[in-house]
């Protein structure tokens, strides 16, 4: 069994945003040389997500609106977490809806994807450097 | 390390529905011959889910009602994604709540499950052929 | 490839609660001797979650309030699942928001975590004994 590890770094200036990281993940998979196995991609920070969905800007605008309805940022005083001096409690909630990680099958050296699957980094508390972890195991 | 791959195909006539796919996953695990490892089951389409919960029709009706409250299908014009000509933006949102994939432990050649765990395919934009991927790695 | 399996047992007297299980997972990883691989931690019951977020009591209070807004426990008669004699339909819904499982990279014998990542057991229908499964594969 072989394993491979890589970190991706992000610094999104806005509070929230989505970035398609599929090319970076594909490059990591090529670097690994692994042909058959499982690939994990996870946010290493707890106010961010990694998820798989469609690379369509209208949909991303819908996610933004919808997540803000489910877990509004303001008024920040509605969240006890923000009594710690943070203003990012909503980001911890939004991340639970969108998820921390994805696990992807590796088949014949490729991400074993359906026709529209793309991997995104979802930032809910930007303006600082954050990391995503790629870990691949297989042969 | 061994690996095994299988696709399951579905065509659910209604817009939404849940199907218990545990027997098909168990059959794939038997075919694989893998005794110890990890098993991934994921929707290959971005308006569908694979999740683990109870095989109880009342609960599935509750999921349907609840997801429709969290992310209503209509009016379809409320979603920017639907400006592309689609009417399935709600399906992309519902799928994030229910999840894309499950990872299950394989122990002594079986799905290592608690007493009520069952694997479901969740369709949120039916009326077309869609796939689920099973990938198993181990020994 | 090696594999390791361990169950953790819980009996949370209240209906809902969060427990930091990171030390128990780290101990299991040490016991396994696995240096490089993937680690799965999942709830074996369908009204409980395993998730990764911050060990901050204010945030946990926010999760409690928020999940109760998204999927209220009462009136229990609003859920068809509760016609079976259960009163825990809301717990099956809350668990979908928070997730069943996490998959964590194992690197150099450690949980490959960002600075604030901690693993939690989330109970949404307590007062009974329940299990969490740890499965590790690697070398």
mmCIF file of C-alpha atoms in Angstrom:
data_model
loop_
_atom_site.group_PDB
_atom_site.id
_atom_site.type_symbol
_atom_site.label_atom_id
_atom_site.label_comp_id
_atom_site.label_asym_id
_atom_site.label_seq_id
_atom_site.Cartn_x
_atom_site.Cartn_y
_atom_site.Cartn_z
ATOM 1 C CA UNK A 1 0.000 0.000 0.000
ATOM 2 C CA UNK A 2 1.257 3.484 -0.862
ATOM 3 C CA UNK A 3 0.213 6.791 0.615
ATOM 4 C CA UNK A 4 0.556 10.386 -0.478
ATOM 5 C CA UNK A 5 -0.060 13.676 1.341
ATOM 6 C CA UNK A 6 -0.345 17.238 0.128
ATOM 7 C CA UNK A 7 -1.624 20.513 1.551
ATOM 8 C CA UNK A 8 -3.328 23.257 -0.449
ATOM 9 C CA UNK A 9 -3.289 26.788 0.957
ATOM 10 C CA UNK A 10 -5.943 29.475 0.505
ATOM 11 C CA UNK A 11 -6.449 33.058 1.530
ATOM 12 C CA UNK A 12 -9.856 34.260 0.433
ATOM 13 C CA UNK A 13 -10.175 38.011 0.988
ATOM 14 C CA UNK A 14 -13.990 37.993 1.322
ATOM 15 C CA UNK A 15 -15.789 36.409 4.258
ATOM 16 C CA UNK A 16 -17.285 33.713 2.050
ATOM 17 C CA UNK A 17 -16.433 32.119 -1.278
ATOM 18 C CA UNK A 18 -16.208 28.896 -3.262
ATOM 19 C CA UNK A 19 -13.140 27.737 -5.236
ATOM 20 C CA UNK A 20 -12.991 24.810 -7.647
ATOM 21 C CA UNK A 21 -9.972 22.762 -6.508
ATOM 22 C CA UNK A 22 -10.502 19.804 -8.864
ATOM 23 C CA UNK A 23 -7.403 20.607 -10.971
ATOM 24 C CA UNK A 24 -5.169 20.731 -7.880
ATOM 25 C CA UNK A 25 -6.585 17.428 -6.613
ATOM 26 C CA UNK A 26 -6.084 15.788 -10.025
ATOM 27 C CA UNK A 27 -2.494 17.003 -10.067
ATOM 28 C CA UNK A 28 -1.893 15.560 -6.604
ATOM 29 C CA UNK A 29 -3.330 12.243 -7.756
ATOM 30 C CA UNK A 30 -0.994 12.202 -10.764
ATOM 31 C CA UNK A 31 1.969 13.026 -8.513
ATOM 32 C CA UNK A 32 1.055 10.163 -6.191
ATOM 33 C CA UNK A 33 1.218 7.561 -8.936
ATOM 34 C CA UNK A 34 -1.622 5.697 -7.196
ATOM 35 C CA UNK A 35 -3.873 3.804 -9.630
ATOM 36 C CA UNK A 36 -6.462 2.176 -7.355
ATOM 37 C CA UNK A 37 -7.478 3.434 -3.938
ATOM 38 C CA UNK A 38 -9.287 6.122 -1.964
ATOM 39 C CA UNK A 39 -8.616 9.845 -1.896
ATOM 40 C CA UNK A 40 -9.608 12.053 1.042
ATOM 41 C CA UNK A 41 -9.867 15.830 0.711
ATOM 42 C CA UNK A 42 -10.739 17.729 3.898
ATOM 43 C CA UNK A 43 -10.738 21.250 5.224
ATOM 44 C CA UNK A 44 -8.176 21.496 8.039
ATOM 45 C CA UNK A 45 -10.085 24.435 9.527
ATOM 46 C CA UNK A 46 -13.458 24.259 11.212
ATOM 47 C CA UNK A 47 -15.091 27.234 9.489
ATOM 48 C CA UNK A 48 -14.534 25.868 5.977
ATOM 49 C CA UNK A 49 -15.817 22.979 3.872
ATOM 50 C CA UNK A 50 -14.765 20.678 1.084
ATOM 51 C CA UNK A 51 -17.715 19.447 -0.960
ATOM 52 C CA UNK A 52 -18.623 18.091 -4.385
ATOM 53 C CA UNK A 53 -21.231 19.738 -6.550
ATOM 54 C CA UNK A 54 -21.696 21.701 -9.773
ATOM 55 C CA UNK A 55 -19.351 24.404 -11.081
ATOM 56 C CA UNK A 56 -22.160 26.846 -11.863
ATOM 57 C CA UNK A 57 -22.008 30.424 -10.529
ATOM 58 C CA UNK A 58 -25.789 30.724 -10.164
ATOM 59 C CA UNK A 59 -25.834 27.653 -7.937
ATOM 60 C CA UNK A 60 -23.031 29.069 -5.813
ATOM 61 C CA UNK A 61 -25.066 32.265 -5.381
ATOM 62 C CA UNK A 62 -28.004 30.070 -4.323
ATOM 63 C CA UNK A 63 -25.820 28.285 -1.751
ATOM 64 C CA UNK A 64 -24.704 31.657 -0.382
ATOM 65 C CA UNK A 65 -28.291 32.904 -0.014
ATOM 66 C CA UNK A 66 -29.588 29.631 1.379
ATOM 67 C CA UNK A 67 -26.818 29.160 3.952
ATOM 68 C CA UNK A 68 -27.294 32.738 5.114
ATOM 69 C CA UNK A 69 -30.989 31.959 5.665
ATOM 70 C CA UNK A 70 -30.237 28.730 7.556
ATOM 71 C CA UNK A 71 -27.472 30.232 9.714
ATOM 72 C CA UNK A 72 -27.341 34.052 9.452
ATOM 73 C CA UNK A 73 -24.081 35.842 10.169
ATOM 74 C CA UNK A 74 -25.806 38.795 11.861
ATOM 75 C CA UNK A 75 -26.757 39.813 14.412
ATOM 76 C CA UNK A 76 -23.554 38.254 15.694
ATOM 77 C CA UNK A 77 -24.801 38.590 19.272
ATOM 78 C CA UNK A 78 -27.346 35.824 18.687
ATOM 79 C CA UNK A 79 -24.565 33.210 19.039
ATOM 80 C CA UNK A 80 -22.896 32.345 22.333
ATOM 81 C CA UNK A 81 -19.700 31.347 20.520
ATOM 82 C CA UNK A 82 -19.249 34.991 19.583
ATOM 83 C CA UNK A 83 -18.970 35.907 23.285
ATOM 84 C CA UNK A 84 -15.409 34.512 22.978
ATOM 85 C CA UNK A 85 -14.551 37.555 20.862
ATOM 86 C CA UNK A 86 -15.121 35.783 17.530
ATOM 87 C CA UNK A 87 -17.794 36.787 15.028
ATOM 88 C CA UNK A 88 -17.734 33.505 13.104
ATOM 89 C CA UNK A 89 -20.257 31.258 14.873
ATOM 90 C CA UNK A 90 -22.372 31.192 11.703
ATOM 91 C CA UNK A 91 -19.371 29.833 9.781
ATOM 92 C CA UNK A 92 -19.150 26.819 12.133
ATOM 93 C CA UNK A 93 -22.835 26.108 11.426
ATOM 94 C CA UNK A 94 -22.657 26.599 7.661
ATOM 95 C CA UNK A 95 -19.707 24.249 7.481
ATOM 96 C CA UNK A 96 -21.787 21.451 9.038
ATOM 97 C CA UNK A 97 -24.408 21.779 6.286
ATOM 98 C CA UNK A 98 -21.804 21.692 3.499
ATOM 99 C CA UNK A 99 -19.524 19.135 5.164
ATOM 100 C CA UNK A 100 -15.851 18.882 6.142
ATOM 101 C CA UNK A 101 -14.574 16.340 3.651
ATOM 102 C CA UNK A 102 -15.104 14.202 0.591
ATOM 103 C CA UNK A 103 -13.820 10.712 -0.115
ATOM 104 C CA UNK A 104 -13.350 9.909 -3.788
ATOM 105 C CA UNK A 105 -12.642 6.585 -5.464
ATOM 106 C CA UNK A 106 -9.416 6.365 -7.474
ATOM 107 C CA UNK A 107 -9.751 4.064 -10.508
ATOM 108 C CA UNK A 108 -7.077 3.586 -13.183
ATOM 109 C CA UNK A 109 -5.236 6.609 -11.825
ATOM 110 C CA UNK A 110 -8.202 9.008 -12.149
ATOM 111 C CA UNK A 111 -10.819 10.566 -9.880
ATOM 112 C CA UNK A 112 -13.745 8.191 -10.456
ATOM 113 C CA UNK A 113 -16.370 10.867 -11.034
ATOM 114 C CA UNK A 114 -19.814 11.211 -12.541
ATOM 115 C CA UNK A 115 -20.332 13.694 -15.385
ATOM 116 C CA UNK A 116 -20.680 16.895 -13.331
ATOM 117 C CA UNK A 117 -18.782 16.216 -10.109
ATOM 118 C CA UNK A 118 -16.307 18.922 -9.163
ATOM 119 C CA UNK A 119 -14.543 19.458 -5.822
ATOM 120 C CA UNK A 120 -14.893 22.816 -4.069
ATOM 121 C CA UNK A 121 -13.298 24.575 -1.168
ATOM 122 C CA UNK A 122 -15.994 26.499 0.688
ATOM 123 C CA UNK A 123 -14.830 29.398 2.822
ATOM 124 C CA UNK A 124 -17.199 30.804 5.464
ATOM 125 C CA UNK A 125 -14.771 32.954 7.487
ATOM 126 C CA UNK A 126 -12.150 34.275 5.118
ATOM 127 C CA UNK A 127 -9.434 36.878 5.363
ATOM 128 C CA UNK A 128 -6.879 34.475 6.765
ATOM 129 C CA UNK A 129 -4.645 31.672 5.457
ATOM 130 C CA UNK A 130 -6.225 28.242 5.611
ATOM 131 C CA UNK A 131 -5.362 24.750 4.468
ATOM 132 C CA UNK A 132 -6.946 21.766 2.751
ATOM 133 C CA UNK A 133 -5.456 18.285 3.148
ATOM 134 C CA UNK A 134 -5.267 15.702 0.374
ATOM 135 C CA UNK A 135 -4.447 12.154 1.479
ATOM 136 C CA UNK A 136 -4.404 9.254 -0.945
ATOM 137 C CA UNK A 137 -3.914 5.584 -0.140
ATOM 138 C CA UNK A 138 -3.795 2.676 -2.561
ATOM 139 C CA UNK A 139 -1.525 1.006 -5.075
ATOM 140 C CA UNK B 1 -4.233 -4.437 -1.148
ATOM 141 C CA UNK B 2 -7.181 -5.328 -3.346
ATOM 142 C CA UNK B 3 -9.781 -3.031 -4.825
ATOM 143 C CA UNK B 4 -13.226 -3.558 -6.311
ATOM 144 C CA UNK B 5 -15.544 -1.261 -8.253
ATOM 145 C CA UNK B 6 -19.186 -1.513 -9.203
ATOM 146 C CA UNK B 7 -21.851 0.892 -10.459
ATOM 147 C CA UNK B 8 -25.538 0.712 -9.588
ATOM 148 C CA UNK B 9 -28.027 2.345 -11.948
ATOM 149 C CA UNK B 10 -31.344 3.943 -11.052
ATOM 150 C CA UNK B 11 -34.204 5.607 -12.861
ATOM 151 C CA UNK B 12 -36.724 6.934 -10.387
ATOM 152 C CA UNK B 13 -39.862 8.131 -12.201
ATOM 153 C CA UNK B 14 -40.887 10.623 -9.488
ATOM 154 C CA UNK B 15 -38.911 13.771 -8.742
ATOM 155 C CA UNK B 16 -37.910 12.501 -5.314
ATOM 156 C CA UNK B 17 -37.588 9.104 -3.648
ATOM 157 C CA UNK B 18 -35.509 6.904 -1.361
ATOM 158 C CA UNK B 19 -34.345 3.369 -2.193
ATOM 159 C CA UNK B 20 -32.720 0.915 0.216
ATOM 160 C CA UNK B 21 -29.579 -0.254 -1.579
ATOM 161 C CA UNK B 22 -28.092 -2.275 1.309
ATOM 162 C CA UNK B 23 -28.667 -5.654 -0.406
ATOM 163 C CA UNK B 24 -26.854 -4.492 -3.569
ATOM 164 C CA UNK B 25 -23.949 -3.161 -1.513
ATOM 165 C CA UNK B 26 -23.717 -6.407 0.476
ATOM 166 C CA UNK B 27 -23.690 -8.376 -2.779
ATOM 167 C CA UNK B 28 -20.875 -6.198 -4.127
ATOM 168 C CA UNK B 29 -18.897 -6.774 -0.934
ATOM 169 C CA UNK B 30 -19.325 -10.542 -1.271
ATOM 170 C CA UNK B 31 -18.231 -10.380 -4.914
ATOM 171 C CA UNK B 32 -15.133 -8.420 -3.934
ATOM 172 C CA UNK B 33 -13.904 -11.089 -1.527
ATOM 173 C CA UNK B 34 -12.492 -8.334 0.665
ATOM 174 C CA UNK B 35 -12.517 -9.235 4.381
ATOM 175 C CA UNK B 36 -11.002 -6.142 6.041
ATOM 176 C CA UNK B 37 -11.058 -2.638 4.610
ATOM 177 C CA UNK B 38 -13.169 0.391 3.782
ATOM 178 C CA UNK B 39 -16.150 0.625 1.455
ATOM 179 C CA UNK B 40 -17.209 3.881 -0.224
ATOM 180 C CA UNK B 41 -20.686 4.353 -1.681
ATOM 181 C CA UNK B 42 -21.346 7.679 -3.401
ATOM 182 C CA UNK B 43 -23.855 9.272 -5.710
ATOM 183 C CA UNK B 44 -22.160 10.038 -9.037
ATOM 184 C CA UNK B 45 -24.714 12.800 -9.711
ATOM 185 C CA UNK B 46 -24.939 16.088 -7.888
ATOM 186 C CA UNK B 47 -28.698 16.133 -7.292
ATOM 187 C CA UNK B 48 -28.730 12.806 -5.431
ATOM 188 C CA UNK B 49 -27.454 11.442 -2.125
ATOM 189 C CA UNK B 50 -26.239 8.266 -0.517
ATOM 190 C CA UNK B 51 -26.909 8.183 3.218
ATOM 191 C CA UNK B 52 -27.362 5.795 6.130
ATOM 192 C CA UNK B 53 -30.456 5.861 8.284
ATOM 193 C CA UNK B 54 -33.573 3.863 9.196
ATOM 194 C CA UNK B 55 -35.703 1.861 6.738
ATOM 195 C CA UNK B 56 -38.985 3.257 8.056
ATOM 196 C CA UNK B 57 -41.510 4.771 5.606
ATOM 197 C CA UNK B 58 -42.797 7.337 8.113
ATOM 198 C CA UNK B 59 -39.271 8.670 8.592
ATOM 199 C CA UNK B 60 -38.792 8.929 4.838
ATOM 200 C CA UNK B 61 -42.010 10.946 4.618
ATOM 201 C CA UNK B 62 -40.605 13.179 7.389
ATOM 202 C CA UNK B 63 -37.380 13.673 5.417
ATOM 203 C CA UNK B 64 -39.397 14.623 2.344
ATOM 204 C CA UNK B 65 -41.452 17.217 4.245
ATOM 205 C CA UNK B 66 -38.467 18.576 6.136
ATOM 206 C CA UNK B 67 -36.181 18.922 3.111
ATOM 207 C CA UNK B 68 -38.968 20.671 1.218
ATOM 208 C CA UNK B 69 -39.217 23.159 4.098
ATOM 209 C CA UNK B 70 -35.444 23.725 4.214
ATOM 210 C CA UNK B 71 -35.039 24.051 0.417
ATOM 211 C CA UNK B 72 -38.412 24.334 -1.381
ATOM 212 C CA UNK B 73 -38.667 23.249 -5.007
ATOM 213 C CA UNK B 74 -41.074 26.073 -5.902
ATOM 214 C CA UNK B 75 -41.250 28.818 -6.866
ATOM 215 C CA UNK B 76 -38.383 27.700 -9.098
ATOM 216 C CA UNK B 77 -37.662 31.331 -9.967
ATOM 217 C CA UNK B 78 -36.291 31.942 -6.478
ATOM 218 C CA UNK B 79 -33.033 30.186 -7.474
ATOM 219 C CA UNK B 80 -30.467 31.696 -9.818
ATOM 220 C CA UNK B 81 -29.320 28.234 -10.897
ATOM 221 C CA UNK B 82 -32.711 27.778 -12.541
ATOM 222 C CA UNK B 83 -31.958 30.698 -14.894
ATOM 223 C CA UNK B 84 -29.770 28.171 -16.749
ATOM 224 C CA UNK B 85 -32.972 26.427 -17.865
ATOM 225 C CA UNK B 86 -32.920 23.840 -15.060
ATOM 226 C CA UNK B 87 -35.611 23.584 -12.395
ATOM 227 C CA UNK B 88 -33.526 21.508 -9.968
ATOM 228 C CA UNK B 89 -31.653 24.049 -7.839
ATOM 229 C CA UNK B 90 -33.503 22.774 -4.761
ATOM 230 C CA UNK B 91 -32.148 19.282 -5.478
ATOM 231 C CA UNK B 92 -28.549 20.547 -5.270
ATOM 232 C CA UNK B 93 -29.361 22.051 -1.854
ATOM 233 C CA UNK B 94 -31.230 19.027 -0.484
ATOM 234 C CA UNK B 95 -28.343 16.804 -1.490
ATOM 235 C CA UNK B 96 -25.938 18.826 0.681
ATOM 236 C CA UNK B 97 -28.116 18.234 3.759
ATOM 237 C CA UNK B 98 -28.346 14.486 3.147
ATOM 238 C CA UNK B 99 -24.771 14.060 1.896
ATOM 239 C CA UNK B 100 -23.028 12.660 -1.186
ATOM 240 C CA UNK B 101 -21.422 9.524 0.228
ATOM 241 C CA UNK B 102 -20.942 7.081 3.064
ATOM 242 C CA UNK B 103 -17.806 5.247 4.109
ATOM 243 C CA UNK B 104 -18.425 1.922 5.847
ATOM 244 C CA UNK B 105 -15.989 -0.325 7.676
ATOM 245 C CA UNK B 106 -15.592 -3.862 6.302
ATOM 246 C CA UNK B 107 -14.908 -6.415 9.048
ATOM 247 C CA UNK B 108 -14.728 -10.185 8.513
ATOM 248 C CA UNK B 109 -16.220 -9.731 5.065
ATOM 249 C CA UNK B 110 -19.347 -7.884 6.292
ATOM 250 C CA UNK B 111 -20.609 -4.297 6.453
ATOM 251 C CA UNK B 112 -19.689 -3.405 10.043
ATOM 252 C CA UNK B 113 -23.057 -1.912 10.986
ATOM 253 C CA UNK B 114 -25.003 -1.048 14.098
ATOM 254 C CA UNK B 115 -28.446 -2.590 14.598
ATOM 255 C CA UNK B 116 -30.516 -0.284 12.365
ATOM 256 C CA UNK B 117 -28.058 1.056 9.806
ATOM 257 C CA UNK B 118 -29.255 0.756 6.206
ATOM 258 C CA UNK B 119 -27.844 2.468 3.095
ATOM 259 C CA UNK B 120 -30.172 4.578 0.939
ATOM 260 C CA UNK B 121 -30.050 6.206 -2.437
ATOM 261 C CA UNK B 122 -31.828 9.562 -2.199
ATOM 262 C CA UNK B 123 -33.124 11.009 -5.442
ATOM 263 C CA UNK B 124 -34.022 14.713 -5.573
ATOM 264 C CA UNK B 125 -34.333 15.208 -9.342
ATOM 265 C CA UNK B 126 -35.610 11.987 -10.842
ATOM 266 C CA UNK B 127 -36.915 10.989 -14.222
ATOM 267 C CA UNK B 128 -33.487 10.228 -15.617
ATOM 268 C CA UNK B 129 -30.894 7.447 -15.346
ATOM 269 C CA UNK B 130 -28.349 7.983 -12.596
ATOM 270 C CA UNK B 131 -25.516 6.032 -11.052
ATOM 271 C CA UNK B 132 -24.092 5.149 -7.651
ATOM 272 C CA UNK B 133 -20.473 4.058 -7.280
ATOM 273 C CA UNK B 134 -19.286 1.349 -4.902
ATOM 274 C CA UNK B 135 -15.524 1.218 -4.321
ATOM 275 C CA UNK B 136 -13.970 -1.199 -1.840
ATOM 276 C CA UNK B 137 -10.319 -1.393 -0.821
ATOM 277 C CA UNK B 138 -8.710 -3.829 1.588
ATOM 278 C CA UNK B 139 -7.576 -7.420 1.863
ATOM 279 C CA UNK C 1 -2.145 -3.524 4.662
ATOM 280 C CA UNK C 2 -3.167 -3.668 8.306
ATOM 281 C CA UNK C 3 -6.532 -2.971 9.847
ATOM 282 C CA UNK C 4 -7.725 -2.201 13.352
ATOM 283 C CA UNK C 5 -11.209 -2.037 14.875
ATOM 284 C CA UNK C 6 -12.489 -0.674 18.155
ATOM 285 C CA UNK C 7 -15.884 0.259 19.589
ATOM 286 C CA UNK C 8 -16.522 3.095 22.029
ATOM 287 C CA UNK C 9 -19.652 2.920 24.199
ATOM 288 C CA UNK C 10 -21.696 5.851 25.496
ATOM 289 C CA UNK C 11 -24.743 6.338 27.675
ATOM 290 C CA UNK C 12 -25.679 9.997 27.784
ATOM 291 C CA UNK C 13 -28.406 10.582 30.379
ATOM 292 C CA UNK C 14 -29.823 13.717 28.699
ATOM 293 C CA UNK C 15 -31.634 13.611 25.376
ATOM 294 C CA UNK C 16 -28.863 15.561 23.665
ATOM 295 C CA UNK C 17 -25.169 16.169 24.275
ATOM 296 C CA UNK C 18 -21.724 16.441 22.711
ATOM 297 C CA UNK C 19 -18.629 14.553 23.913
ATOM 298 C CA UNK C 20 -15.050 15.137 22.762
ATOM 299 C CA UNK C 21 -13.778 11.675 21.796
ATOM 300 C CA UNK C 22 -10.431 12.793 20.332
ATOM 301 C CA UNK C 23 -8.362 11.252 23.162
ATOM 302 C CA UNK C 24 -10.058 7.845 22.717
ATOM 303 C CA UNK C 25 -9.507 7.978 18.943
ATOM 304 C CA UNK C 26 -5.837 8.921 19.413
ATOM 305 C CA UNK C 27 -5.410 6.025 21.830
ATOM 306 C CA UNK C 28 -6.958 3.626 19.311
ATOM 307 C CA UNK C 29 -4.592 4.917 16.645
ATOM 308 C CA UNK C 30 -1.587 4.351 18.922
ATOM 309 C CA UNK C 31 -2.837 0.824 19.715
ATOM 310 C CA UNK C 32 -3.186 0.073 16.011
ATOM 311 C CA UNK C 33 0.458 0.846 15.266
ATOM 312 C CA UNK C 34 -0.623 2.182 11.859
ATOM 313 C CA UNK C 35 1.609 5.005 10.593
ATOM 314 C CA UNK C 36 0.059 5.904 7.212
ATOM 315 C CA UNK C 37 -3.555 5.339 6.248
ATOM 316 C CA UNK C 38 -7.163 6.377 6.751
ATOM 317 C CA UNK C 39 -9.205 6.330 9.938
ATOM 318 C CA UNK C 40 -13.000 6.105 9.952
ATOM 319 C CA UNK C 41 -15.054 7.067 13.000
ATOM 320 C CA UNK C 42 -18.815 6.591 12.703
ATOM 321 C CA UNK C 43 -21.881 6.486 14.883
ATOM 322 C CA UNK C 44 -23.335 2.961 14.784
ATOM 323 C CA UNK C 45 -26.771 4.353 15.676
ATOM 324 C CA UNK C 46 -28.970 6.432 13.419
ATOM 325 C CA UNK C 47 -29.933 9.116 15.935
ATOM 326 C CA UNK C 48 -26.342 10.105 16.705
ATOM 327 C CA UNK C 49 -23.457 11.782 14.875
ATOM 328 C CA UNK C 50 -19.701 11.857 14.754
ATOM 329 C CA UNK C 51 -18.366 15.213 13.554
ATOM 330 C CA UNK C 52 -15.292 17.423 13.691
ATOM 331 C CA UNK C 53 -15.455 20.962 14.968
ATOM 332 C CA UNK C 54 -14.329 23.210 17.824
ATOM 333 C CA UNK C 55 -14.212 22.219 21.515
ATOM 334 C CA UNK C 56 -15.926 25.393 22.700
ATOM 335 C CA UNK C 57 -18.989 25.170 24.977
ATOM 336 C CA UNK C 58 -20.622 28.311 23.559
ATOM 337 C CA UNK C 59 -20.487 26.825 20.063
ATOM 338 C CA UNK C 60 -22.040 23.601 21.320
ATOM 339 C CA UNK C 61 -24.882 25.624 22.858
ATOM 340 C CA UNK C 62 -25.294 27.335 19.471
ATOM 341 C CA UNK C 63 -25.487 23.938 17.731
ATOM 342 C CA UNK C 64 -28.137 22.832 20.213
ATOM 343 C CA UNK C 65 -30.276 25.947 19.615
ATOM 344 C CA UNK C 66 -29.789 25.890 15.864
ATOM 345 C CA UNK C 67 -30.567 22.205 15.386
ATOM 346 C CA UNK C 68 -33.681 22.611 17.514
ATOM 347 C CA UNK C 69 -34.780 25.421 15.181
ATOM 348 C CA UNK C 70 -34.053 23.388 12.035
ATOM 349 C CA UNK C 71 -35.716 20.196 13.325
ATOM 350 C CA UNK C 72 -37.705 20.782 16.544
ATOM 351 C CA UNK C 73 -38.280 17.885 18.929
ATOM 352 C CA UNK C 74 -41.820 19.029 19.815
ATOM 353 C CA UNK C 75 -44.626 18.775 19.052
ATOM 354 C CA UNK C 76 -43.660 15.146 18.493
ATOM 355 C CA UNK C 77 -46.916 14.568 16.619
ATOM 356 C CA UNK C 78 -45.655 16.629 13.693
ATOM 357 C CA UNK C 79 -43.508 13.663 12.541
ATOM 358 C CA UNK C 80 -44.941 10.521 10.993
ATOM 359 C CA UNK C 81 -42.017 8.465 12.295
ATOM 360 C CA UNK C 82 -43.328 9.085 15.801
ATOM 361 C CA UNK C 83 -46.552 7.218 14.935
ATOM 362 C CA UNK C 84 -44.403 4.071 15.382
ATOM 363 C CA UNK C 85 -44.339 4.799 19.127
ATOM 364 C CA UNK C 86 -40.973 6.603 19.018
ATOM 365 C CA UNK C 87 -40.529 10.275 19.915
ATOM 366 C CA UNK C 88 -37.136 10.642 18.220
ATOM 367 C CA UNK C 89 -37.920 11.633 14.620
ATOM 368 C CA UNK C 90 -36.177 14.963 15.183
ATOM 369 C CA UNK C 91 -33.009 13.076 16.171
ATOM 370 C CA UNK C 92 -32.916 11.302 12.784
ATOM 371 C CA UNK C 93 -33.122 14.720 11.092
ATOM 372 C CA UNK C 94 -30.547 16.444 13.300
ATOM 373 C CA UNK C 95 -28.108 13.614 12.686
ATOM 374 C CA UNK C 96 -28.268 14.240 8.915
ATOM 375 C CA UNK C 97 -27.222 17.879 9.399
ATOM 376 C CA UNK C 98 -24.294 16.953 11.646
ATOM 377 C CA UNK C 99 -23.304 13.781 9.749
ATOM 378 C CA UNK C 100 -22.761 10.099 10.548
ATOM 379 C CA UNK C 101 -19.006 9.804 10.191
ATOM 380 C CA UNK C 102 -15.635 11.396 9.696
ATOM 381 C CA UNK C 103 -12.651 10.099 7.749
ATOM 382 C CA UNK C 104 -9.286 11.337 9.003
ATOM 383 C CA UNK C 105 -5.854 11.021 7.412
ATOM 384 C CA UNK C 106 -3.231 9.171 9.447
ATOM 385 C CA UNK C 107 0.281 10.543 8.885
ATOM 386 C CA UNK C 108 3.385 9.445 10.795
ATOM 387 C CA UNK C 109 1.171 7.659 13.294
ATOM 388 C CA UNK C 110 -0.918 10.748 14.173
ATOM 389 C CA UNK C 111 -4.337 12.164 13.328
ATOM 390 C CA UNK C 112 -3.418 14.615 10.551
ATOM 391 C CA UNK C 113 -5.377 17.553 11.914
ATOM 392 C CA UNK C 114 -5.517 21.307 11.532
ATOM 393 C CA UNK C 115 -5.025 23.494 14.603
ATOM 394 C CA UNK C 116 -8.551 23.300 16.062
ATOM 395 C CA UNK C 117 -9.955 20.028 14.771
ATOM 396 C CA UNK C 118 -11.488 17.827 17.467
ATOM 397 C CA UNK C 119 -13.756 14.787 17.048
ATOM 398 C CA UNK C 120 -17.148 14.769 18.773
ATOM 399 C CA UNK C 121 -19.862 12.265 19.466
ATOM 400 C CA UNK C 122 -23.216 14.002 19.068
ATOM 401 C CA UNK C 123 -26.157 12.407 20.847
ATOM 402 C CA UNK C 124 -29.689 13.411 19.815
ATOM 403 C CA UNK C 125 -31.702 10.662 21.552
ATOM 404 C CA UNK C 126 -29.902 9.736 24.721
ATOM 405 C CA UNK C 127 -30.768 7.679 27.767
ATOM 406 C CA UNK C 128 -29.605 4.431 26.206
ATOM 407 C CA UNK C 129 -26.298 2.691 25.475
ATOM 408 C CA UNK C 130 -24.883 3.459 22.050
ATOM 409 C CA UNK C 131 -21.717 2.723 20.145
ATOM 410 C CA UNK C 132 -19.157 4.465 17.939
ATOM 411 C CA UNK C 133 -16.944 2.453 15.573
ATOM 412 C CA UNK C 134 -13.293 3.237 14.880
ATOM 413 C CA UNK C 135 -11.801 1.450 11.867
ATOM 414 C CA UNK C 136 -8.246 2.146 10.709
ATOM 415 C CA UNK C 137 -6.542 0.780 7.601
ATOM 416 C CA UNK C 138 -2.982 1.381 6.468
ATOM 417 C CA UNK C 139 0.577 0.382 7.182
#
